[in-house]
mmCIF file of C-alpha atoms in Angstrom:
data_model
loop_
_atom_site.group_PDB
_atom_site.id
_atom_site.type_symbol
_atom_site.label_atom_id
_atom_site.label_comp_id
_atom_site.label_asym_id
_atom_site.label_seq_id
_atom_site.Cartn_x
_atom_site.Cartn_y
_atom_site.Cartn_z
ATOM 1 C CA MET A 67 104.060 97.269 83.842
ATOM 2 C CA ALA A 68 106.363 99.643 85.730
ATOM 3 C CA ALA A 69 108.654 101.935 84.280
ATOM 4 C CA PRO A 70 112.283 101.719 85.709
ATOM 5 C CA TYR A 71 113.118 104.188 88.461
ATOM 6 C CA ALA A 72 114.068 107.392 86.428
ATOM 7 C CA GLY A 73 115.574 109.638 89.131
ATOM 8 C CA GLN A 74 118.897 111.277 88.409
ATOM 9 C CA TYR A 75 120.268 110.601 91.942
ATOM 10 C CA VAL A 76 120.452 106.940 91.812
ATOM 11 C CA THR A 77 123.655 105.347 93.705
ATOM 12 C CA PRO A 78 124.627 102.460 92.113
ATOM 13 C CA GLY A 79 125.705 99.397 94.573
ATOM 14 C CA ARG A 80 124.196 101.256 97.822
ATOM 15 C CA PHE A 81 121.959 98.371 98.547
ATOM 16 C CA GLY A 82 123.877 95.394 97.214
ATOM 17 C CA GLY A 83 123.527 92.451 99.219
ATOM 18 C CA LYS A 84 120.851 93.918 101.372
ATOM 19 C CA VAL A 85 116.993 92.384 101.460
ATOM 20 C CA ALA A 86 114.404 95.411 101.675
ATOM 21 C CA VAL A 87 110.879 94.667 102.163
ATOM 22 C CA VAL A 88 108.756 97.868 100.900
ATOM 23 C CA THR A 89 104.930 97.771 101.958
ATOM 24 C CA GLY A 90 102.247 99.316 100.073
ATOM 25 C CA ALA A 91 104.540 99.174 96.973
ATOM 26 C CA ALA A 92 102.063 98.940 94.138
ATOM 27 C CA GLN A 93 101.692 102.213 93.679
ATOM 28 C CA GLY A 94 102.626 105.966 94.954
ATOM 29 C CA ILE A 95 105.479 106.368 97.228
ATOM 30 C CA GLY A 96 106.017 102.642 97.936
ATOM 31 C CA GLN A 97 106.524 102.000 94.246
ATOM 32 C CA LYS A 98 109.136 104.590 93.991
ATOM 33 C CA VAL A 99 111.047 103.353 97.020
ATOM 34 C CA ALA A 100 111.221 99.915 95.651
ATOM 35 C CA GLU A 101 112.349 100.940 92.186
ATOM 36 C CA ARG A 102 115.017 103.098 94.024
ATOM 37 C CA ILE A 103 116.234 100.272 96.196
ATOM 38 C CA GLY A 104 115.970 97.801 92.809
ATOM 39 C CA ALA A 105 117.803 100.327 91.054
ATOM 40 C CA GLU A 106 120.741 100.608 93.621
ATOM 41 C CA GLY A 107 121.225 96.488 93.883
ATOM 42 C CA GLY A 108 118.880 95.603 96.720
ATOM 43 C CA ALA A 109 116.746 92.428 96.729
ATOM 44 C CA VAL A 110 113.315 94.001 97.177
ATOM 45 C CA VAL A 111 110.262 92.148 98.527
ATOM 46 C CA LEU A 112 107.203 94.122 97.456
ATOM 47 C CA VAL A 113 103.898 93.815 99.586
ATOM 48 C CA ASP A 114 100.493 95.117 98.923
ATOM 49 C CA ARG A 115 96.880 93.739 99.109
ATOM 50 C CA ALA A 116 96.700 94.726 95.373
ATOM 51 C CA ASP A 117 97.439 92.082 92.482
ATOM 52 C CA LEU A 118 99.174 94.779 90.479
ATOM 53 C CA VAL A 119 102.372 94.581 92.984
ATOM 54 C CA HIS A 120 103.350 91.358 91.033
ATOM 55 C CA ASP A 121 103.289 93.361 87.787
ATOM 56 C CA VAL A 122 105.521 96.285 89.484
ATOM 57 C CA ALA A 123 108.042 93.843 90.862
ATOM 58 C CA ARG A 124 108.405 92.036 87.485
ATOM 59 C CA GLY A 125 109.116 95.672 86.009
ATOM 60 C CA ILE A 126 111.727 96.466 88.605
ATOM 61 C CA GLY A 127 113.447 92.933 87.954
ATOM 62 C CA GLU A 128 113.565 93.414 84.200
ATOM 63 C CA ALA A 129 114.880 96.855 84.605
ATOM 64 C CA ALA A 130 117.422 95.328 86.923
ATOM 65 C CA ARG A 131 118.691 92.936 84.667
ATOM 66 C CA ALA A 132 118.782 95.431 81.787
ATOM 67 C CA SER A 133 121.059 97.542 83.764
ATOM 68 C CA GLY A 134 123.150 95.386 85.398
ATOM 69 C CA SER A 135 122.288 97.020 88.937
ATOM 70 C CA GLY A 136 122.523 93.348 90.741
ATOM 71 C CA GLY A 137 118.937 94.060 92.133
ATOM 72 C CA SER A 138 115.940 92.040 92.259
ATOM 73 C CA ALA A 139 112.167 92.036 93.002
ATOM 74 C CA THR A 140 109.570 89.751 94.073
ATOM 75 C CA ALA A 141 106.098 90.199 95.292
ATOM 76 C CA VAL A 142 103.729 89.213 97.881
ATOM 77 C CA THR A 143 99.871 89.920 98.479
ATOM 78 C CA ALA A 144 99.144 90.529 101.662
ATOM 79 C CA ASP A 145 96.498 92.449 103.942
ATOM 80 C CA LEU A 146 98.754 94.331 106.373
ATOM 81 C CA GLU A 147 95.854 95.604 108.513
ATOM 82 C CA THR A 148 95.832 92.173 110.114
ATOM 83 C CA PHE A 149 98.791 90.654 112.230
ATOM 84 C CA ALA A 150 98.368 87.524 110.191
ATOM 85 C CA GLY A 151 98.971 89.199 106.845
ATOM 86 C CA ALA A 152 101.952 91.091 108.310
ATOM 87 C CA THR A 153 103.630 87.845 109.520
ATOM 88 C CA GLN A 154 102.817 86.289 106.159
ATOM 89 C CA ALA A 155 104.550 88.802 104.117
ATOM 90 C CA ILE A 156 107.851 88.593 106.492
ATOM 91 C CA LYS A 157 107.908 84.860 106.683
ATOM 92 C CA ALA A 158 107.771 84.857 102.636
ATOM 93 C CA ALA A 159 110.686 87.548 102.561
ATOM 94 C CA LEU A 160 112.705 85.375 104.896
ATOM 95 C CA ALA A 161 111.686 82.065 102.971
ATOM 96 C CA ALA A 162 113.260 83.790 99.978
ATOM 97 C CA HIS A 163 116.176 85.628 101.054
ATOM 98 C CA GLY A 164 116.848 84.416 104.903
ATOM 99 C CA ARG A 165 116.829 87.810 106.224
ATOM 100 C CA VAL A 166 115.581 91.243 106.153
ATOM 101 C CA ASP A 167 117.901 94.164 106.261
ATOM 102 C CA VAL A 168 115.333 96.792 105.622
ATOM 103 C CA LEU A 169 111.648 97.332 106.411
ATOM 104 C CA VAL A 170 109.951 100.374 104.582
ATOM 105 C CA ASN A 171 106.424 100.877 106.420
ATOM 106 C CA ASN A 172 104.469 102.725 103.745
ATOM 107 C CA VAL A 173 100.658 101.556 103.826
ATOM 108 C CA GLY A 174 98.258 104.128 104.823
ATOM 109 C CA GLY A 175 96.632 107.302 103.995
ATOM 110 C CA THR A 176 93.500 109.412 104.253
ATOM 111 C CA ILE A 177 90.398 107.650 103.547
ATOM 112 C CA TRP A 178 87.745 110.444 104.080
ATOM 113 C CA ALA A 179 88.072 114.089 104.172
ATOM 114 C CA ARG A 180 85.499 116.007 106.927
ATOM 115 C CA PRO A 181 85.234 117.866 110.077
ATOM 116 C CA TYR A 182 85.736 115.405 113.037
ATOM 117 C CA GLU A 183 82.096 115.816 113.998
ATOM 118 C CA GLU A 184 81.050 114.268 110.810
ATOM 119 C CA TYR A 185 83.017 110.887 111.250
ATOM 120 C CA ASP A 186 81.026 108.090 112.313
ATOM 121 C CA GLU A 187 82.448 105.116 114.327
ATOM 122 C CA ASP A 188 83.055 103.132 111.481
ATOM 123 C CA LYS A 189 85.085 105.773 109.694
ATOM 124 C CA ILE A 190 86.993 106.508 112.530
ATOM 125 C CA GLU A 191 87.967 102.803 113.347
ATOM 126 C CA LYS A 192 88.868 102.089 109.524
ATOM 127 C CA GLU A 193 91.128 105.372 109.324
ATOM 128 C CA ILE A 194 93.139 104.235 112.285
ATOM 129 C CA ARG A 195 93.120 100.511 111.030
ATOM 130 C CA ARG A 196 94.398 101.752 107.718
ATOM 131 C CA SER A 197 97.156 104.251 108.869
ATOM 132 C CA LEU A 198 98.498 102.891 112.067
ATOM 133 C CA PHE A 199 97.996 99.034 112.457
ATOM 134 C CA PRO A 200 100.140 98.050 109.010
ATOM 135 C CA THR A 201 102.960 99.603 110.627
ATOM 136 C CA LEU A 202 102.491 98.157 114.259
ATOM 137 C CA TRP A 203 101.720 94.714 113.072
ATOM 138 C CA THR A 204 104.660 94.563 110.581
ATOM 139 C CA CYS A 205 107.261 96.147 112.800
ATOM 140 C CA ARG A 206 106.326 93.408 115.425
ATOM 141 C CA ALA A 207 106.512 90.747 112.655
ATOM 142 C CA VAL A 208 109.902 91.566 111.503
ATOM 143 C CA LEU A 209 111.868 92.392 114.883
ATOM 144 C CA PRO A 210 112.594 88.514 115.705
ATOM 145 C CA ALA A 211 114.422 88.182 112.775
ATOM 146 C CA MET A 212 116.298 91.383 112.878
ATOM 147 C CA ILE A 213 117.144 90.843 116.699
ATOM 148 C CA GLU A 214 118.495 87.374 115.799
ATOM 149 C CA GLN A 215 120.561 88.738 112.845
ATOM 150 C CA GLY A 216 121.632 91.689 115.142
ATOM 151 C CA SER A 217 120.894 94.530 112.596
ATOM 152 C CA GLY A 218 118.349 96.026 110.560
ATOM 153 C CA THR A 219 116.543 99.417 109.819
ATOM 154 C CA ILE A 220 112.916 100.300 109.750
ATOM 155 C CA VAL A 221 111.763 103.360 107.884
ATOM 156 C CA ASN A 222 108.232 104.218 108.720
ATOM 157 C CA VAL A 223 106.532 106.717 106.354
ATOM 158 C CA SER A 224 104.415 108.974 108.841
ATOM 159 C CA SER A 225 102.918 112.323 107.612
ATOM 160 C CA VAL A 226 102.903 115.980 108.515
ATOM 161 C CA ALA A 227 98.941 115.880 108.793
ATOM 162 C CA THR A 228 99.558 115.251 112.472
ATOM 163 C CA ARG A 229 98.580 118.946 112.462
ATOM 164 C CA GLY A 230 96.092 119.625 109.490
ATOM 165 C CA MET A 231 92.422 120.166 108.566
ATOM 166 C CA HIS A 232 89.424 117.585 108.094
ATOM 167 C CA ARG A 233 91.416 114.292 108.875
ATOM 168 C CA VAL A 234 91.478 113.874 112.649
ATOM 169 C CA PRO A 235 91.611 110.407 112.771
ATOM 170 C CA TYR A 236 94.203 110.049 110.172
ATOM 171 C CA ALA A 237 96.328 112.670 111.901
ATOM 172 C CA ALA A 238 95.933 110.225 115.080
ATOM 173 C CA ALA A 239 96.916 107.126 113.344
ATOM 174 C CA LYS A 240 100.173 108.993 112.056
ATOM 175 C CA GLY A 241 100.781 110.548 115.647
ATOM 176 C CA GLY A 242 100.712 107.003 116.964
ATOM 177 C CA VAL A 243 103.575 106.108 114.273
ATOM 178 C CA ASN A 244 105.831 108.783 115.269
ATOM 179 C CA ALA A 245 105.433 107.333 118.664
ATOM 180 C CA LEU A 246 105.947 103.916 117.589
ATOM 181 C CA THR A 247 109.136 105.322 115.835
ATOM 182 C CA GLN A 248 110.483 107.108 118.794
ATOM 183 C CA SER A 249 109.635 104.389 121.346
ATOM 184 C CA LEU A 250 110.753 101.369 119.296
ATOM 185 C CA ALA A 251 114.156 103.114 118.405
ATOM 186 C CA MET A 252 115.080 103.354 122.062
ATOM 187 C CA GLU A 253 113.928 100.011 122.689
ATOM 188 C CA VAL A 254 115.739 98.133 120.135
ATOM 189 C CA ALA A 255 118.836 100.182 119.521
ATOM 190 C CA GLY A 256 121.051 97.867 121.625
ATOM 191 C CA HIS A 257 120.149 95.159 119.108
ATOM 192 C CA GLY A 258 121.662 96.964 116.036
ATOM 193 C CA ILE A 259 118.470 98.051 114.849
ATOM 194 C CA ARG A 260 117.778 101.584 113.638
ATOM 195 C CA VAL A 261 113.936 103.023 113.642
ATOM 196 C CA VAL A 262 113.414 106.191 111.644
ATOM 197 C CA ALA A 263 110.634 107.920 109.907
ATOM 198 C CA THR A 264 109.838 110.351 107.489
ATOM 199 C CA ALA A 265 106.820 112.898 107.448
ATOM 200 C CA PRO A 266 105.693 113.384 103.810
ATOM 201 C CA GLY A 267 103.464 116.608 103.009
ATOM 202 C CA GLY A 268 101.382 116.965 100.294
ATOM 203 C CA THR A 269 102.505 114.773 97.047
ATOM 204 C CA GLU A 270 101.568 114.788 93.405
ATOM 205 C CA ALA A 271 100.995 111.509 92.036
ATOM 206 C CA PRO A 272 99.138 109.881 89.312
ATOM 207 C CA PRO A 273 95.495 108.940 89.854
ATOM 208 C CA ARG A 274 95.662 105.833 92.173
ATOM 209 C CA LYS A 275 94.889 102.556 90.620
ATOM 210 C CA VAL A 276 93.316 101.397 93.511
ATOM 211 C CA LYS A 277 91.516 104.056 95.646
ATOM 212 C CA ARG A 278 91.575 104.167 99.395
ATOM 213 C CA GLY A 279 87.990 105.282 99.642
ATOM 214 C CA PRO A 280 85.035 106.545 97.902
ATOM 215 C CA ASP A 281 85.342 109.765 95.849
ATOM 216 C CA ALA A 282 83.666 112.876 97.096
ATOM 217 C CA GLU A 283 80.202 112.817 95.728
ATOM 218 C CA SER A 284 78.643 116.200 97.289
ATOM 219 C CA ALA A 285 79.424 120.064 96.979
ATOM 220 C CA THR A 286 79.944 119.696 100.578
ATOM 221 C CA GLU A 287 82.286 116.711 100.479
ATOM 222 C CA LYS A 288 84.360 118.330 97.678
ATOM 223 C CA ASP A 289 84.951 121.527 99.867
ATOM 224 C CA TRP A 290 86.128 119.434 102.861
ATOM 225 C CA TYR A 291 88.734 117.982 100.522
ATOM 226 C CA GLN A 292 89.711 121.324 98.958
ATOM 227 C CA THR A 293 90.311 122.578 102.490
ATOM 228 C CA ILE A 294 93.006 119.779 102.745
ATOM 229 C CA VAL A 295 94.694 120.847 99.575
ATOM 230 C CA ASP A 296 94.452 124.545 100.410
ATOM 231 C CA GLN A 297 95.608 124.286 103.730
ATOM 232 C CA THR A 298 98.855 121.698 102.631
ATOM 233 C CA VAL A 299 99.790 124.363 100.334
ATOM 234 C CA GLU A 300 99.677 127.242 102.355
ATOM 235 C CA SER A 301 101.547 125.567 105.049
ATOM 236 C CA SER A 302 104.274 124.588 102.952
ATOM 237 C CA PHE A 303 107.051 127.280 102.699
ATOM 238 C CA MET A 304 107.428 126.386 99.044
ATOM 239 C CA LYS A 305 103.625 126.639 98.494
ATOM 240 C CA ARG A 306 103.608 123.680 96.230
ATOM 241 C CA TYR A 307 103.251 119.764 96.659
ATOM 242 C CA GLY A 308 106.446 117.483 96.379
ATOM 243 C CA THR A 309 106.790 114.753 93.891
ATOM 244 C CA LEU A 310 107.135 110.995 94.177
ATOM 245 C CA ASP A 311 110.995 111.182 93.575
ATOM 246 C CA GLU A 312 111.227 113.799 96.427
ATOM 247 C CA GLN A 313 109.592 111.626 98.745
ATOM 248 C CA ALA A 314 111.312 108.553 97.890
ATOM 249 C CA ALA A 315 114.837 110.003 97.938
ATOM 250 C CA PRO A 316 114.910 110.669 101.928
ATOM 251 C CA ILE A 317 113.359 107.186 102.442
ATOM 252 C CA VAL A 318 116.013 105.387 100.594
ATOM 253 C CA PHE A 319 118.651 107.668 102.420
ATOM 254 C CA LEU A 320 117.568 106.775 105.889
ATOM 255 C CA ALA A 321 117.165 103.120 104.769
ATOM 256 C CA SER A 322 121.089 103.253 103.721
ATOM 257 C CA ASP A 323 124.089 102.405 105.541
ATOM 258 C CA GLU A 324 124.760 106.379 105.069
ATOM 259 C CA ALA A 325 122.315 107.077 107.790
ATOM 260 C CA SER A 326 123.938 104.799 110.276
ATOM 261 C CA TYR A 327 123.872 107.538 113.079
ATOM 262 C CA LEU A 328 120.360 108.386 112.854
ATOM 263 C CA THR A 329 117.595 106.579 114.807
ATOM 264 C CA GLY A 330 114.526 107.799 116.383
ATOM 265 C CA SER A 331 114.430 110.874 113.999
ATOM 266 C CA ILE A 332 111.199 111.822 112.170
ATOM 267 C CA LEU A 333 112.202 113.844 109.095
ATOM 268 C CA PRO A 334 109.517 116.203 107.841
ATOM 269 C CA VAL A 335 109.518 116.125 104.077
ATOM 270 C CA ALA A 336 107.101 119.153 103.110
ATOM 271 C CA GLY A 337 108.740 121.941 101.676
ATOM 272 C CA GLY A 338 109.228 123.552 104.985
ATOM 273 C CA ASP A 339 105.924 122.392 106.831
ATOM 274 C CA LEU A 340 106.784 120.665 110.176
ATOM 275 C CA GLY A 341 103.216 119.517 110.772
#
């Protein structure tokens, strides 16, 4: 079961009365964001295709009750690589709470690491589907409700790897997330909706409970992956990976009313690497 958010910078009540949908919330950055919003009084709907998201939601709910934060958490299992899955997730949030104030699109991540000429057609399509389509679909699914209520905030999780080694399809997908963020922000500002993004760099995290793809097997595959690690550290002014808490904090800030004059912005969170 998930431990309560342990960061020292929690702002009590910042999300009081707010309903936040967080995708990819079963582990990693998404889990940390959901824990933080729950600790700050929000009603969090965690979405993931892995069933363990229900355990994370129970942990957040128990922590909220124990602390008296006013937060709550429910979980929805859905495949956000399909529009049907994204629609299902948003409908579940609306059925439970009647509105969605915040959407954090966190689904995505490199599946394979290799020079572009080593990607076949199937791998290219799967990378794009994993790291672009969930954000496209879920933005589209939530917009009617946000437009009707005349307010809302969408925070997309992109990446500084739009410039990086051995993951061209992933870079292209995250470049699409950046374009989506800026274009949609312009389009929906008149409806009272903000659209922003963070662009994380390398992030230290526990071993994934559900892996994105197969482990590197050959010495060559391991070398290709190590190139990513080395380039990521070298590109960072701080010469290190960030922590999950260091990634969650700016996402939560951008999702909050404190960021009310920010839209269309993409914030690099990568120790100085601008991508």
